[in-house]
PDB file of C-alpha atoms and ligand atoms in Angstrom:
ATOM      1  CA  MET A  41     -17.172 -34.546  10.169  1.00 83.00           C
ATOM      2  CA  LEU A  42     -16.496 -33.262  13.590  1.00 94.00           C
ATOM      3  CA  LEU A  43     -19.273 -33.204  16.160  1.00 97.00           C
ATOM      4  CA  GLN A  44     -18.121 -31.205  19.138  1.00 97.00           C
ATOM      5  CA  PRO A  45     -19.843 -31.254  22.546  1.00 98.00           C
ATOM      6  CA  LEU A  46     -20.759 -27.768  23.907  1.00 98.00           C
ATOM      7  CA  PRO A  47     -20.884 -28.143  27.699  1.00 97.00           C
ATOM      8  CA  GLU A  48     -22.909 -24.966  28.206  1.00 97.00           C
ATOM      9  CA  PRO A  49     -24.407 -24.385  31.674  1.00 97.00           C
ATOM     10  CA  ALA A  50     -27.770 -23.524  30.035  1.00 97.00           C
ATOM     11  CA  ALA A  51     -27.805 -26.913  28.343  1.00 98.00           C
ATOM     12  CA  GLU A  52     -26.761 -28.773  31.502  1.00 98.00           C
ATOM     13  CA  ARG A  53     -29.497 -27.052  33.527  1.00 98.00           C
ATOM     14  CA  ALA A  54     -32.054 -27.987  30.846  1.00 98.00           C
ATOM     15  CA  GLY A  55     -30.853 -31.618  30.712  1.00 98.00           C
ATOM     16  CA  VAL A  56     -30.078 -31.276  27.001  1.00 98.00           C
ATOM     17  CA  GLN A  57     -27.066 -32.597  25.130  1.00 98.00           C
ATOM     18  CA  LEU A  58     -25.807 -29.701  22.961  1.00 98.00           C
ATOM     19  CA  LEU A  59     -23.488 -30.476  20.081  1.00 98.00           C
ATOM     20  CA  LEU A  60     -21.810 -28.318  17.450  1.00 98.00           C
ATOM     21  CA  LEU A  61     -21.488 -29.732  13.906  1.00 98.00           C
ATOM     22  CA  ARG A  62     -18.269 -28.274  12.564  1.00 97.00           C
ATOM     23  CA  ASP A  63     -19.192 -27.882   8.868  1.00 96.00           C
ATOM     24  CA  ASP A  64     -16.878 -24.877   8.940  1.00 96.00           C
ATOM     25  CA  LEU A  65     -14.048 -27.438   8.758  1.00 95.00           C
ATOM     26  CA  THR A  66     -15.428 -29.611   5.979  1.00 88.00           C
ATOM     27  CA  HIS A  67     -13.657 -28.029   2.967  1.00 84.00           C
ATOM     28  CA  PRO A  68     -10.373 -26.237   3.456  1.00 80.00           C
ATOM     29  CA  GLU A  69     -10.999 -23.525   0.811  1.00 81.00           C
ATOM     30  CA  LEU A  70     -14.759 -23.546   0.531  1.00 83.00           C
ATOM     31  CA  PRO A  71     -16.013 -24.012   4.114  1.00 78.00           C
ATOM     32  CA  GLY A  72     -19.565 -24.396   5.214  1.00 87.00           C
ATOM     33  CA  ASN A  73     -22.891 -24.118   3.586  1.00 95.00           C
ATOM     34  CA  LYS A  74     -21.975 -22.016   0.572  1.00 95.00           C
ATOM     35  CA  TRP A  75     -19.949 -24.953  -0.788  1.00 93.00           C
ATOM     36  CA  ARG A  76     -22.814 -27.365  -0.057  1.00 96.00           C
ATOM     37  CA  LYS A  77     -25.165 -25.085  -2.040  1.00 97.00           C
ATOM     38  CA  LEU A  78     -22.806 -24.759  -4.937  1.00 97.00           C
ATOM     39  CA  LYS A  79     -21.897 -28.445  -5.380  1.00 96.00           C
ATOM     40  CA  TYR A  80     -24.815 -29.495  -7.594  1.00 97.00           C
ATOM     41  CA  ASN A  81     -25.000 -26.111  -9.316  1.00 98.00           C
ATOM     42  CA  LEU A  82     -21.413 -26.605 -10.486  1.00 97.00           C
ATOM     43  CA  GLN A  83     -22.310 -30.085 -11.835  1.00 97.00           C
ATOM     44  CA  GLU A  84     -25.292 -28.581 -13.669  1.00 98.00           C
ATOM     45  CA  ALA A  85     -23.242 -25.731 -15.119  1.00 97.00           C
ATOM     46  CA  ARG A  86     -20.781 -28.265 -16.496  1.00 96.00           C
ATOM     47  CA  ARG A  87     -23.608 -30.531 -17.787  1.00 97.00           C
ATOM     48  CA  LEU A  88     -25.043 -27.526 -19.675  1.00 98.00           C
ATOM     49  CA  GLY A  89     -21.609 -26.814 -21.185  1.00 97.00           C
ATOM     50  CA  HIS A  90     -21.036 -23.458 -19.404  1.00 97.00           C
ATOM     51  CA  TYR A  91     -17.590 -22.014 -18.805  1.00 97.00           C
ATOM     52  CA  THR A  92     -18.770 -19.037 -16.774  1.00 98.00           C
ATOM     53  CA  LEU A  93     -20.628 -18.630 -13.472  1.00 98.00           C
ATOM     54  CA  LEU A  94     -22.455 -15.376 -12.887  1.00 98.00           C
ATOM     55  CA  THR A  95     -23.799 -14.500  -9.524  1.00 98.00           C
ATOM     56  CA  PHE A  96     -24.792 -11.640  -7.209  1.00 98.00           C
ATOM     57  CA  GLY A  97     -24.028 -10.371  -3.755  1.00 96.00           C
ATOM     58  CA  GLY A  98     -23.407  -7.492  -1.347  1.00 93.00           C
ATOM     59  CA  ALA A  99     -19.880  -6.278  -0.667  1.00 91.00           C
ATOM     60  CA  PHE A 100     -19.407  -8.646   2.327  1.00 89.00           C
ATOM     61  CA  SER A 101     -21.133 -11.699   0.779  1.00 92.00           C
ATOM     62  CA  ASN A 102     -19.811 -15.119   1.833  1.00 92.00           C
ATOM     63  CA  HIS A 103     -21.520 -16.430  -1.321  1.00 95.00           C
ATOM     64  CA  LEU A 104     -19.516 -14.212  -3.644  1.00 96.00           C
ATOM     65  CA  ALA A 105     -16.379 -15.321  -1.877  1.00 94.00           C
ATOM     66  CA  ALA A 106     -17.361 -18.996  -2.261  1.00 95.00           C
ATOM     67  CA  VAL A 107     -18.227 -18.693  -5.971  1.00 97.00           C
ATOM     68  CA  ALA A 108     -14.873 -16.986  -6.584  1.00 97.00           C
ATOM     69  CA  ALA A 109     -13.013 -19.762  -4.769  1.00 96.00           C
ATOM     70  CA  ALA A 110     -15.041 -22.409  -6.636  1.00 96.00           C
ATOM     71  CA  GLY A 111     -14.086 -20.793  -9.875  1.00 96.00           C
ATOM     72  CA  ARG A 112     -10.418 -20.901  -9.031  1.00 96.00           C
ATOM     73  CA  LEU A 113     -10.652 -24.514  -7.914  1.00 94.00           C
ATOM     74  CA  THR A 114     -12.639 -25.753 -10.905  1.00 94.00           C
ATOM     75  CA  GLY A 115     -11.281 -23.560 -13.664  1.00 95.00           C
ATOM     76  CA  LEU A 116     -14.630 -21.934 -14.381  1.00 97.00           C
ATOM     77  CA  ARG A 117     -14.660 -18.219 -15.128  1.00 98.00           C
ATOM     78  CA  THR A 118     -16.601 -16.242 -12.521  1.00 98.00           C
ATOM     79  CA  VAL A 119     -18.430 -12.936 -12.695  1.00 98.00           C
ATOM     80  CA  GLY A 120     -19.642 -11.327  -9.485  1.00 98.00           C
ATOM     81  CA  VAL A 121     -22.321  -8.638  -9.719  1.00 98.00           C
ATOM     82  CA  VAL A 122     -21.915  -6.481  -6.636  1.00 97.00           C
ATOM     83  CA  ARG A 123     -24.613  -4.286  -5.118  1.00 96.00           C
ATOM     84  CA  GLY A 124     -23.694  -0.596  -5.107  1.00 95.00           C
ATOM     85  CA  GLU A 125     -21.781   1.866  -7.288  1.00 94.00           C
ATOM     86  CA  GLU A 126     -18.185   1.058  -8.100  1.00 92.00           C
ATOM     87  CA  LEU A 127     -16.817   4.344  -6.721  1.00 89.00           C
ATOM     88  CA  ALA A 128     -18.316   3.609  -3.337  1.00 89.00           C
ATOM     89  CA  GLN A 129     -16.622   0.150  -3.306  1.00 89.00           C
ATOM     90  CA  ARG A 130     -13.076   1.300  -4.009  1.00 91.00           C
ATOM     91  CA  PRO A 131     -10.711   0.491  -2.497  1.00 93.00           C
ATOM     92  CA  LEU A 132     -12.123  -3.062  -2.413  1.00 94.00           C
ATOM     93  CA  ASN A 133     -12.915  -4.490   0.999  1.00 92.00           C
ATOM     94  CA  PRO A 134     -11.212  -7.764   1.939  1.00 92.00           C
ATOM     95  CA  THR A 135     -14.098  -9.957   0.707  1.00 92.00           C
ATOM     96  CA  LEU A 136     -14.085  -8.365  -2.747  1.00 95.00           C
ATOM     97  CA  ALA A 137     -10.268  -8.136  -2.917  1.00 95.00           C
ATOM     98  CA  ARG A 138     -10.084 -11.876  -2.131  1.00 94.00           C
ATOM     99  CA  ALA A 139     -12.745 -12.631  -4.814  1.00 96.00           C
ATOM    100  CA  ALA A 140     -10.839 -10.584  -7.343  1.00 97.00           C
ATOM    101  CA  ALA A 141      -7.631 -12.386  -6.380  1.00 97.00           C
ATOM    102  CA  ASP A 142      -9.459 -15.703  -6.998  1.00 97.00           C
ATOM    103  CA  GLY A 143     -10.079 -14.472 -10.513  1.00 98.00           C
ATOM    104  CA  MET A 144     -13.640 -13.144 -10.131  1.00 98.00           C
ATOM    105  CA  GLU A 145     -14.535 -10.373 -12.580  1.00 98.00           C
ATOM    106  CA  LEU A 146     -16.451  -7.836 -10.488  1.00 97.00           C
ATOM    107  CA  ARG A 147     -19.267  -5.736 -11.940  1.00 97.00           C
ATOM    108  CA  PHE A 148     -21.013  -3.107  -9.965  1.00 97.00           C
ATOM    109  CA  LEU A 149     -24.713  -2.286 -10.143  1.00 96.00           C
ATOM    110  CA  ASP A 150     -26.344   0.735  -8.516  1.00 96.00           C
ATOM    111  CA  ARG A 151     -28.811  -0.320  -5.822  1.00 95.00           C
ATOM    112  CA  THR A 152     -31.937   0.488  -7.849  1.00 96.00           C
ATOM    113  CA  THR A 153     -30.859  -1.675 -10.818  1.00 96.00           C
ATOM    114  CA  TYR A 154     -29.528  -4.352  -8.403  1.00 97.00           C
ATOM    115  CA  ARG A 155     -32.970  -4.677  -6.882  1.00 96.00           C
ATOM    116  CA  ARG A 156     -34.280  -5.529 -10.379  1.00 97.00           C
ATOM    117  CA  LYS A 157     -31.569  -8.126 -11.082  1.00 95.00           C
ATOM    118  CA  GLN A 158     -34.047 -11.009 -11.487  1.00 91.00           C
ATOM    119  CA  GLU A 159     -35.982  -9.205 -14.210  1.00 96.00           C
ATOM    120  CA  PRO A 160     -35.366 -10.655 -17.652  1.00 96.00           C
ATOM    121  CA  GLU A 161     -34.267  -7.310 -19.221  1.00 96.00           C
ATOM    122  CA  VAL A 162     -31.683  -6.617 -16.502  1.00 96.00           C
ATOM    123  CA  LEU A 163     -30.299 -10.162 -16.651  1.00 96.00           C
ATOM    124  CA  ALA A 164     -30.252 -10.136 -20.457  1.00 97.00           C
ATOM    125  CA  GLU A 165     -28.301  -6.830 -20.408  1.00 96.00           C
ATOM    126  CA  LEU A 166     -25.756  -8.357 -18.042  1.00 96.00           C
ATOM    127  CA  LEU A 167     -25.351 -11.533 -20.059  1.00 97.00           C
ATOM    128  CA  GLN A 168     -24.964  -9.330 -23.164  1.00 97.00           C
ATOM    129  CA  GLN A 169     -21.955  -7.813 -21.528  1.00 96.00           C
ATOM    130  CA  THR A 170     -20.385 -10.985 -20.035  1.00 96.00           C
ATOM    131  CA  GLY A 171     -21.273 -13.575 -22.629  1.00 97.00           C
ATOM    132  CA  PRO A 172     -23.269 -16.770 -21.824  1.00 97.00           C
ATOM    133  CA  ALA A 173     -23.079 -17.804 -18.203  1.00 98.00           C
ATOM    134  CA  TYR A 174     -24.692 -20.179 -15.682  1.00 98.00           C
ATOM    135  CA  VAL A 175     -26.533 -17.865 -13.361  1.00 98.00           C
ATOM    136  CA  VAL A 176     -26.597 -18.617  -9.597  1.00 97.00           C
ATOM    137  CA  PRO A 177     -28.977 -16.430  -7.583  1.00 95.00           C
ATOM    138  CA  GLU A 178     -27.871 -14.174  -4.710  1.00 94.00           C
ATOM    139  CA  GLY A 179     -26.991 -16.313  -1.691  1.00 94.00           C
ATOM    140  CA  GLY A 180     -26.811 -19.375  -3.907  1.00 96.00           C
ATOM    141  CA  SER A 181     -30.237 -20.634  -2.905  1.00 96.00           C
ATOM    142  CA  ASN A 182     -32.067 -22.328  -5.780  1.00 97.00           C
ATOM    143  CA  ALA A 183     -33.566 -25.803  -6.123  1.00 97.00           C
ATOM    144  CA  LEU A 184     -30.153 -27.343  -6.868  1.00 98.00           C
ATOM    145  CA  ALA A 185     -28.725 -25.841  -3.656  1.00 98.00           C
ATOM    146  CA  LEU A 186     -30.887 -28.124  -1.568  1.00 98.00           C
ATOM    147  CA  PRO A 187     -29.475 -31.625  -2.286  1.00 98.00           C
ATOM    148  CA  GLY A 188     -25.978 -30.503  -1.223  1.00 97.00           C
ATOM    149  CA  CYS A 189     -27.387 -29.273   2.144  1.00 97.00           C
ATOM    150  CA  ALA A 190     -29.523 -32.434   2.426  1.00 97.00           C
ATOM    151  CA  GLU A 191     -26.288 -34.418   2.442  1.00 97.00           C
ATOM    152  CA  LEU A 192     -25.260 -32.614   5.588  1.00 96.00           C
ATOM    153  CA  ALA A 193     -28.326 -34.033   7.334  1.00 96.00           C
ATOM    154  CA  THR A 194     -27.522 -37.546   6.055  1.00 95.00           C
ATOM    155  CA  GLU A 195     -23.867 -37.270   7.187  1.00 95.00           C
ATOM    156  CA  LEU A 196     -24.994 -36.072  10.648  1.00 96.00           C
ATOM    157  CA  ARG A 197     -27.449 -38.961  10.961  1.00 94.00           C
ATOM    158  CA  ALA A 198     -24.567 -41.387  10.408  1.00 94.00           C
ATOM    159  CA  LEU A 199     -22.769 -39.795  13.362  1.00 95.00           C
ATOM    160  CA  THR A 200     -25.512 -39.485  15.977  1.00 95.00           C
ATOM    161  CA  ALA A 201     -29.180 -39.636  16.751  1.00 96.00           C
ATOM    162  CA  PHE A 202     -30.618 -36.176  17.549  1.00 97.00           C
ATOM    163  CA  ASP A 203     -33.929 -34.435  18.116  1.00 97.00           C
ATOM    164  CA  ALA A 204     -33.351 -30.905  16.792  1.00 98.00           C
ATOM    165  CA  LEU A 205     -31.028 -29.243  14.322  1.00 98.00           C
ATOM    166  CA  CYS A 206     -30.337 -25.506  14.632  1.00 98.00           C
ATOM    167  CA  VAL A 207     -29.153 -23.444  11.696  1.00 98.00           C
ATOM    168  CA  ALA A 208     -28.680 -19.783  10.854  1.00 98.00           C
ATOM    169  CA  CYS A 209     -30.816 -18.406   7.995  1.00 98.00           C
ATOM    170  CA  GLY A 210     -30.196 -15.738   5.356  1.00 96.00           C
ATOM    171  CA  THR A 211     -32.250 -16.899   2.372  1.00 95.00           C
ATOM    172  CA  GLY A 212     -33.359 -20.092   4.026  1.00 97.00           C
ATOM    173  CA  GLY A 213     -31.831 -22.338   1.355  1.00 97.00           C
ATOM    174  CA  THR A 214     -29.616 -24.201   3.804  1.00 98.00           C
ATOM    175  CA  LEU A 215     -32.555 -24.845   6.183  1.00 98.00           C
ATOM    176  CA  ALA A 216     -34.660 -25.998   3.253  1.00 98.00           C
ATOM    177  CA  GLY A 217     -31.980 -28.437   2.189  1.00 98.00           C
ATOM    178  CA  LEU A 218     -31.615 -29.852   5.694  1.00 98.00           C
ATOM    179  CA  VAL A 219     -35.392 -30.323   5.979  1.00 97.00           C
ATOM    180  CA  THR A 220     -35.545 -32.260   2.705  1.00 97.00           C
ATOM    181  CA  GLY A 221     -32.595 -34.388   3.915  1.00 96.00           C
ATOM    182  CA  LEU A 222     -34.381 -35.288   7.119  1.00 95.00           C
ATOM    183  CA  GLN A 223     -37.537 -36.338   5.268  1.00 85.00           C
ATOM    184  CA  GLY A 224     -39.915 -35.141   7.958  1.00 79.00           C
ATOM    185  CA  ALA A 225     -38.267 -36.773  10.974  1.00 83.00           C
ATOM    186  CA  GLU A 226     -36.292 -34.538  13.328  1.00 93.00           C
ATOM    187  CA  GLN A 227     -37.132 -30.837  13.965  1.00 96.00           C
ATOM    188  CA  VAL A 228     -35.111 -28.052  12.312  1.00 98.00           C
ATOM    189  CA  LEU A 229     -34.947 -24.643  13.898  1.00 98.00           C
ATOM    190  CA  GLY A 230     -33.944 -21.633  11.778  1.00 98.00           C
ATOM    191  CA  PHE A 231     -32.507 -18.431  13.259  1.00 98.00           C
ATOM    192  CA  ALA A 232     -32.929 -15.426  10.946  1.00 98.00           C
ATOM    193  CA  ALA A 233     -29.847 -13.175  10.653  1.00 97.00           C
ATOM    194  CA  LEU A 234     -31.886 -10.357   9.170  1.00 95.00           C
ATOM    195  CA  LYS A 235     -34.717  -8.173  10.449  1.00 95.00           C
ATOM    196  CA  GLY A 236     -38.170  -8.572   8.969  1.00 89.00           C
ATOM    197  CA  ALA A 237     -37.543 -12.178   7.867  1.00 88.00           C
ATOM    198  CA  ASP A 238     -41.188 -13.136   7.480  1.00 87.00           C
ATOM    199  CA  PHE A 239     -40.572 -13.670   3.777  1.00 91.00           C
ATOM    200  CA  LEU A 240     -38.454 -16.677   4.752  1.00 95.00           C
ATOM    201  CA  GLN A 241     -41.473 -18.824   5.609  1.00 95.00           C
ATOM    202  CA  THR A 242     -42.691 -18.630   1.970  1.00 96.00           C
ATOM    203  CA  ASN A 243     -39.154 -18.808   0.549  1.00 96.00           C
ATOM    204  CA  ILE A 244     -38.475 -22.076   2.321  1.00 97.00           C
ATOM    205  CA  ASP A 245     -41.734 -23.669   1.285  1.00 97.00           C
ATOM    206  CA  GLN A 246     -41.086 -22.600  -2.362  1.00 97.00           C
ATOM    207  CA  LEU A 247     -37.590 -24.063  -2.272  1.00 97.00           C
ATOM    208  CA  THR A 248     -38.545 -27.478  -0.840  1.00 97.00           C
ATOM    209  CA  GLN A 249     -41.465 -27.549  -3.294  1.00 97.00           C
ATOM    210  CA  ALA A 250     -39.192 -26.807  -6.254  1.00 97.00           C
ATOM    211  CA  ALA A 251     -36.611 -29.349  -5.150  1.00 96.00           C
ATOM    212  CA  THR A 252     -38.819 -32.273  -3.966  1.00 96.00           C
ATOM    213  CA  GLY A 253     -42.410 -31.356  -4.912  1.00 96.00           C
ATOM    214  CA  ARG A 254     -43.319 -31.220  -1.173  1.00 95.00           C
ATOM    215  CA  THR A 255     -43.644 -28.852   1.679  1.00 95.00           C
ATOM    216  CA  TYR A 256     -42.644 -29.906   5.206  1.00 96.00           C
ATOM    217  CA  ARG A 257     -43.849 -28.970   8.644  1.00 95.00           C
ATOM    218  CA  ASN A 258     -40.982 -30.273  10.840  1.00 96.00           C
ATOM    219  CA  TRP A 259     -39.261 -26.879  11.010  1.00 97.00           C
ATOM    220  CA  ALA A 260     -39.749 -23.512  12.655  1.00 97.00           C
ATOM    221  CA  LEU A 261     -38.267 -20.046  12.317  1.00 97.00           C
ATOM    222  CA  HIS A 262     -37.042 -17.791  15.118  1.00 97.00           C
ATOM    223  CA  THR A 263     -36.889 -14.240  13.931  1.00 97.00           C
ATOM    224  CA  ALA A 264     -36.118 -12.352  17.163  1.00 96.00           C
ATOM    225  CA  TYR A 265     -32.370 -12.959  17.205  1.00 97.00           C
ATOM    226  CA  HIS A 266     -31.319 -10.684  14.378  1.00 97.00           C
ATOM    227  CA  GLY A 267     -29.503  -8.448  16.813  1.00 95.00           C
ATOM    228  CA  GLY A 268     -30.472  -5.184  15.070  1.00 94.00           C
ATOM    229  CA  GLY A 269     -30.366  -6.438  11.481  1.00 92.00           C
ATOM    230  CA  TYR A 270     -28.199  -8.044   8.825  1.00 91.00           C
ATOM    231  CA  ALA A 271     -24.436  -7.624   9.269  1.00 88.00           C
ATOM    232  CA  LYS A 272     -24.950  -5.463  12.399  1.00 92.00           C
ATOM    233  CA  LEU A 273     -22.295  -6.583  14.844  1.00 95.00           C
ATOM    234  CA  THR A 274     -23.297  -5.069  18.182  1.00 96.00           C
ATOM    235  CA  PRO A 275     -20.759  -4.841  21.014  1.00 96.00           C
ATOM    236  CA  GLU A 276     -22.923  -7.465  22.846  1.00 97.00           C
ATOM    237  CA  LEU A 277     -22.671  -9.937  19.942  1.00 97.00           C
ATOM    238  CA  ARG A 278     -18.940  -9.376  19.597  1.00 97.00           C
ATOM    239  CA  ALA A 279     -18.537 -10.044  23.353  1.00 97.00           C
ATOM    240  CA  PHE A 280     -20.622 -13.188  23.092  1.00 98.00           C
ATOM    241  CA  ILE A 281     -18.515 -14.482  20.219  1.00 98.00           C
ATOM    242  CA  THR A 282     -15.294 -13.723  22.086  1.00 97.00           C
ATOM    243  CA  GLN A 283     -16.534 -15.504  25.209  1.00 97.00           C
ATOM    244  CA  PHE A 284     -17.806 -18.443  23.189  1.00 98.00           C
ATOM    245  CA  GLN A 285     -14.371 -18.821  21.639  1.00 97.00           C
ATOM    246  CA  ALA A 286     -12.746 -18.718  25.090  1.00 97.00           C
ATOM    247  CA  ARG A 287     -15.140 -21.423  26.384  1.00 97.00           C
ATOM    248  CA  HIS A 288     -15.041 -23.851  23.387  1.00 97.00           C
ATOM    249  CA  GLY A 289     -12.087 -22.837  21.226  1.00 97.00           C
ATOM    250  CA  VAL A 290     -14.410 -22.216  18.283  1.00 97.00           C
ATOM    251  CA  LEU A 291     -14.658 -18.953  16.345  1.00 97.00           C
ATOM    252  CA  LEU A 292     -18.203 -18.146  15.161  1.00 98.00           C
ATOM    253  CA  ASP A 293     -18.849 -15.764  12.292  1.00 97.00           C
ATOM    254  CA  PRO A 294     -20.083 -12.208  12.871  1.00 96.00           C
ATOM    255  CA  ILE A 295     -23.192 -12.380  10.588  1.00 96.00           C
ATOM    256  CA  TYR A 296     -24.848 -15.783  11.101  1.00 97.00           C
ATOM    257  CA  THR A 297     -23.593 -18.369  13.519  1.00 98.00           C
ATOM    258  CA  GLY A 298     -22.932 -15.979  16.397  1.00 98.00           C
ATOM    259  CA  LYS A 299     -26.631 -14.888  16.389  1.00 98.00           C
ATOM    260  CA  MET A 300     -27.774 -18.491  16.006  1.00 98.00           C
ATOM    261  CA  LEU A 301     -25.876 -19.616  19.079  1.00 98.00           C
ATOM    262  CA  VAL A 302     -27.253 -16.622  21.079  1.00 98.00           C
ATOM    263  CA  GLY A 303     -30.698 -17.861  20.064  1.00 98.00           C
ATOM    264  CA  VAL A 304     -30.036 -21.539  20.892  1.00 98.00           C
ATOM    265  CA  LEU A 305     -28.736 -20.669  24.407  1.00 98.00           C
ATOM    266  CA  ASP A 306     -31.698 -18.382  24.962  1.00 98.00           C
ATOM    267  CA  LEU A 307     -34.173 -21.122  23.973  1.00 98.00           C
ATOM    268  CA  LEU A 308     -32.333 -23.567  26.227  1.00 98.00           C
ATOM    269  CA  ALA A 309     -32.635 -21.139  29.147  1.00 98.00           C
ATOM    270  CA  ARG A 310     -36.367 -20.792  28.426  1.00 97.00           C
ATOM    271  CA  GLY A 311     -36.898 -24.538  28.574  1.00 97.00           C
ATOM    272  CA  HIS A 312     -37.734 -24.803  24.847  1.00 98.00           C
ATOM    273  CA  PHE A 313     -36.137 -28.248  24.433  1.00 98.00           C
ATOM    274  CA  ARG A 314     -37.305 -31.477  26.059  1.00 97.00           C
ATOM    275  CA  ARG A 315     -35.161 -32.763  28.915  1.00 98.00           C
ATOM    276  CA  GLY A 316     -33.059 -35.675  27.672  1.00 98.00           C
ATOM    277  CA  SER A 317     -33.031 -34.485  24.060  1.00 98.00           C
ATOM    278  CA  THR A 318     -30.004 -33.959  21.815  1.00 98.00           C
ATOM    279  CA  VAL A 319     -29.727 -30.663  20.001  1.00 98.00           C
ATOM    280  CA  VAL A 320     -27.208 -30.111  17.204  1.00 98.00           C
ATOM    281  CA  ALA A 321     -26.195 -26.599  16.118  1.00 98.00           C
ATOM    282  CA  VAL A 322     -24.590 -26.322  12.713  1.00 98.00           C
ATOM    283  CA  HIS A 323     -21.458 -24.180  12.252  1.00 98.00           C
ATOM    284  CA  THR A 324     -22.018 -23.113   8.640  1.00 97.00           C
ATOM    285  CA  GLY A 325     -18.641 -21.305   8.305  1.00 96.00           C
ATOM    286  CA  GLY A 326     -18.564 -17.723   7.036  1.00 95.00           C
ATOM    287  CA  LEU A 327     -15.403 -16.785   8.883  1.00 94.00           C
ATOM    288  CA  GLN A 328     -14.112 -14.865   5.876  1.00 91.00           C
ATOM    289  CA  ALA A 329     -16.594 -12.136   6.770  1.00 93.00           C
ATOM    290  CA  TRP A 330     -14.484 -11.144   9.814  1.00 94.00           C
ATOM    291  CA  ALA A 331     -12.120  -9.372   7.454  1.00 89.00           C
ATOM    292  CA  GLY A 332     -14.896  -6.863   6.815  1.00 87.00           C
ATOM    293  CA  PHE A 333     -15.286  -6.207  10.581  1.00 91.00           C
ATOM    294  CA  GLY A 334     -11.718  -5.246  11.297  1.00 90.00           C
ATOM    295  CA  GLY A 335     -10.576  -8.808  11.830  1.00 92.00           C
ATOM    296  CA  ALA A 336     -11.625 -11.644  14.105  1.00 92.00           C
ATOM    297  CA  PRO A 337     -11.404 -11.315  17.863  1.00 90.00           C
ATOM    298  CA  THR A 338      -7.952 -12.359  19.197  1.00 82.00           C
ATOM    299  CA  PRO A 339      -7.992 -15.926  20.598  1.00 73.00           C
ATOM    300  CA  PRO A 340      -7.700 -16.012  24.348  1.00 63.00           C
ATOM    301  CA  GLY A 341      -4.140 -16.360  25.552  1.00 61.00           C
ATOM    302  CA  LEU A 342      -2.673 -14.722  22.484  1.00 54.00           C
ATOM    303  CA  GLY A 343      -3.785 -11.179  23.187  1.00 47.00           C
TER     304      GLY A 343
HETATM  305  C1  PLP B  29     -25.047 -17.659   3.924  1.00 95.09           C
HETATM  306  C2  PLP B  29     -24.842 -18.184   5.284  1.00 95.09           C
HETATM  307  C3  PLP B  29     -25.906 -18.711   6.042  1.00 95.09           C
HETATM  308  C4  PLP B  29     -27.336 -18.583   5.521  1.00 95.09           C
HETATM  309  O1  PLP B  29     -27.584 -19.518   4.522  1.00 95.09           O
HETATM  310  P1  PLP B  29     -28.966 -19.463   3.744  1.00 95.09           P
HETATM  311  O2  PLP B  29     -28.970 -20.700   2.953  1.00 95.09           O
HETATM  312  O3  PLP B  29     -28.898 -18.285   2.869  1.00 95.09           O
HETATM  313  O4  PLP B  29     -30.085 -19.375   4.703  1.00 95.09           O
HETATM  314  C5  PLP B  29     -25.680 -19.207   7.291  1.00 95.09           C
HETATM  315  N1  PLP B  29     -24.382 -19.224   7.787  1.00 95.09           N
HETATM  316  C6  PLP B  29     -23.341 -18.799   7.076  1.00 95.09           C
HETATM  317  C7  PLP B  29     -22.032 -18.780   7.762  1.00 95.09           C
HETATM  318  C8  PLP B  29     -23.515 -18.238   5.846  1.00 95.09           C
HETATM  319  O5  PLP B  29     -22.447 -17.780   5.161  1.00 95.09           O
END
């Protein structure tokens, strides 16, 4: 796995070594944390004798894209339940079009019913229509998502010693997995991509409890870097991502990792990290989402 130095002025002034863990490069077709979260779910689906994966997501969901790709690569049938009426989703946006091209059967649920998707009657009705399926929750974060993400922490340990690990949060499943992988040693900092992310605190405790029977205290959430809310790409964030790419040759994604790096650099400027410490930010992938924002910024020198 590639660990790339980020020689940022804010880090140098703070006396901190800042590194970027390129998990976006780990798997050519299933990059980043969505693959890590799926790994043990796929094994479990197979163990239970399922031929179909059923999951949920919004129209720009990296998770839907990952499940569709996983289905194509493993030969499992995939059903994606999409939030919102079908008419409003046609023509399909690039994420959904790609998922359909990967063989995912798309089903559309109006927002009211979608909100109730965890309720037994709604789920039973869906399974009635699709046939038996292994159900993966929205975002892919269940107890079996954690061990795959824990492996990321173990792989990183083999590369370097570090003091803090920074990761973007949607559901908090990836952070929870990293925390269980670290077993209480180094600090993990989560950066929420959505507004009003206070539910995350409980979510993360519930996930680590379900996976390992423990809760942990070596992590903290930063909820002020949502930049206006989930999937809101402000001109400032777009400019940050473009400049980051020019400085480091790395494209961040528009929903998660861009906001996380804004947060990390802000914390560095505020003296949050101890002088002499090593801070690792995780690039969790998600680049497919650019298609839904009119394409990625043009790399410097090519425009
Ligand atoms: C989904 C996603 C996250 C958030 O992961 P959670 O486990 O839901 O917190 C972070 N980064 C990227 C690129 C993602 O696609």
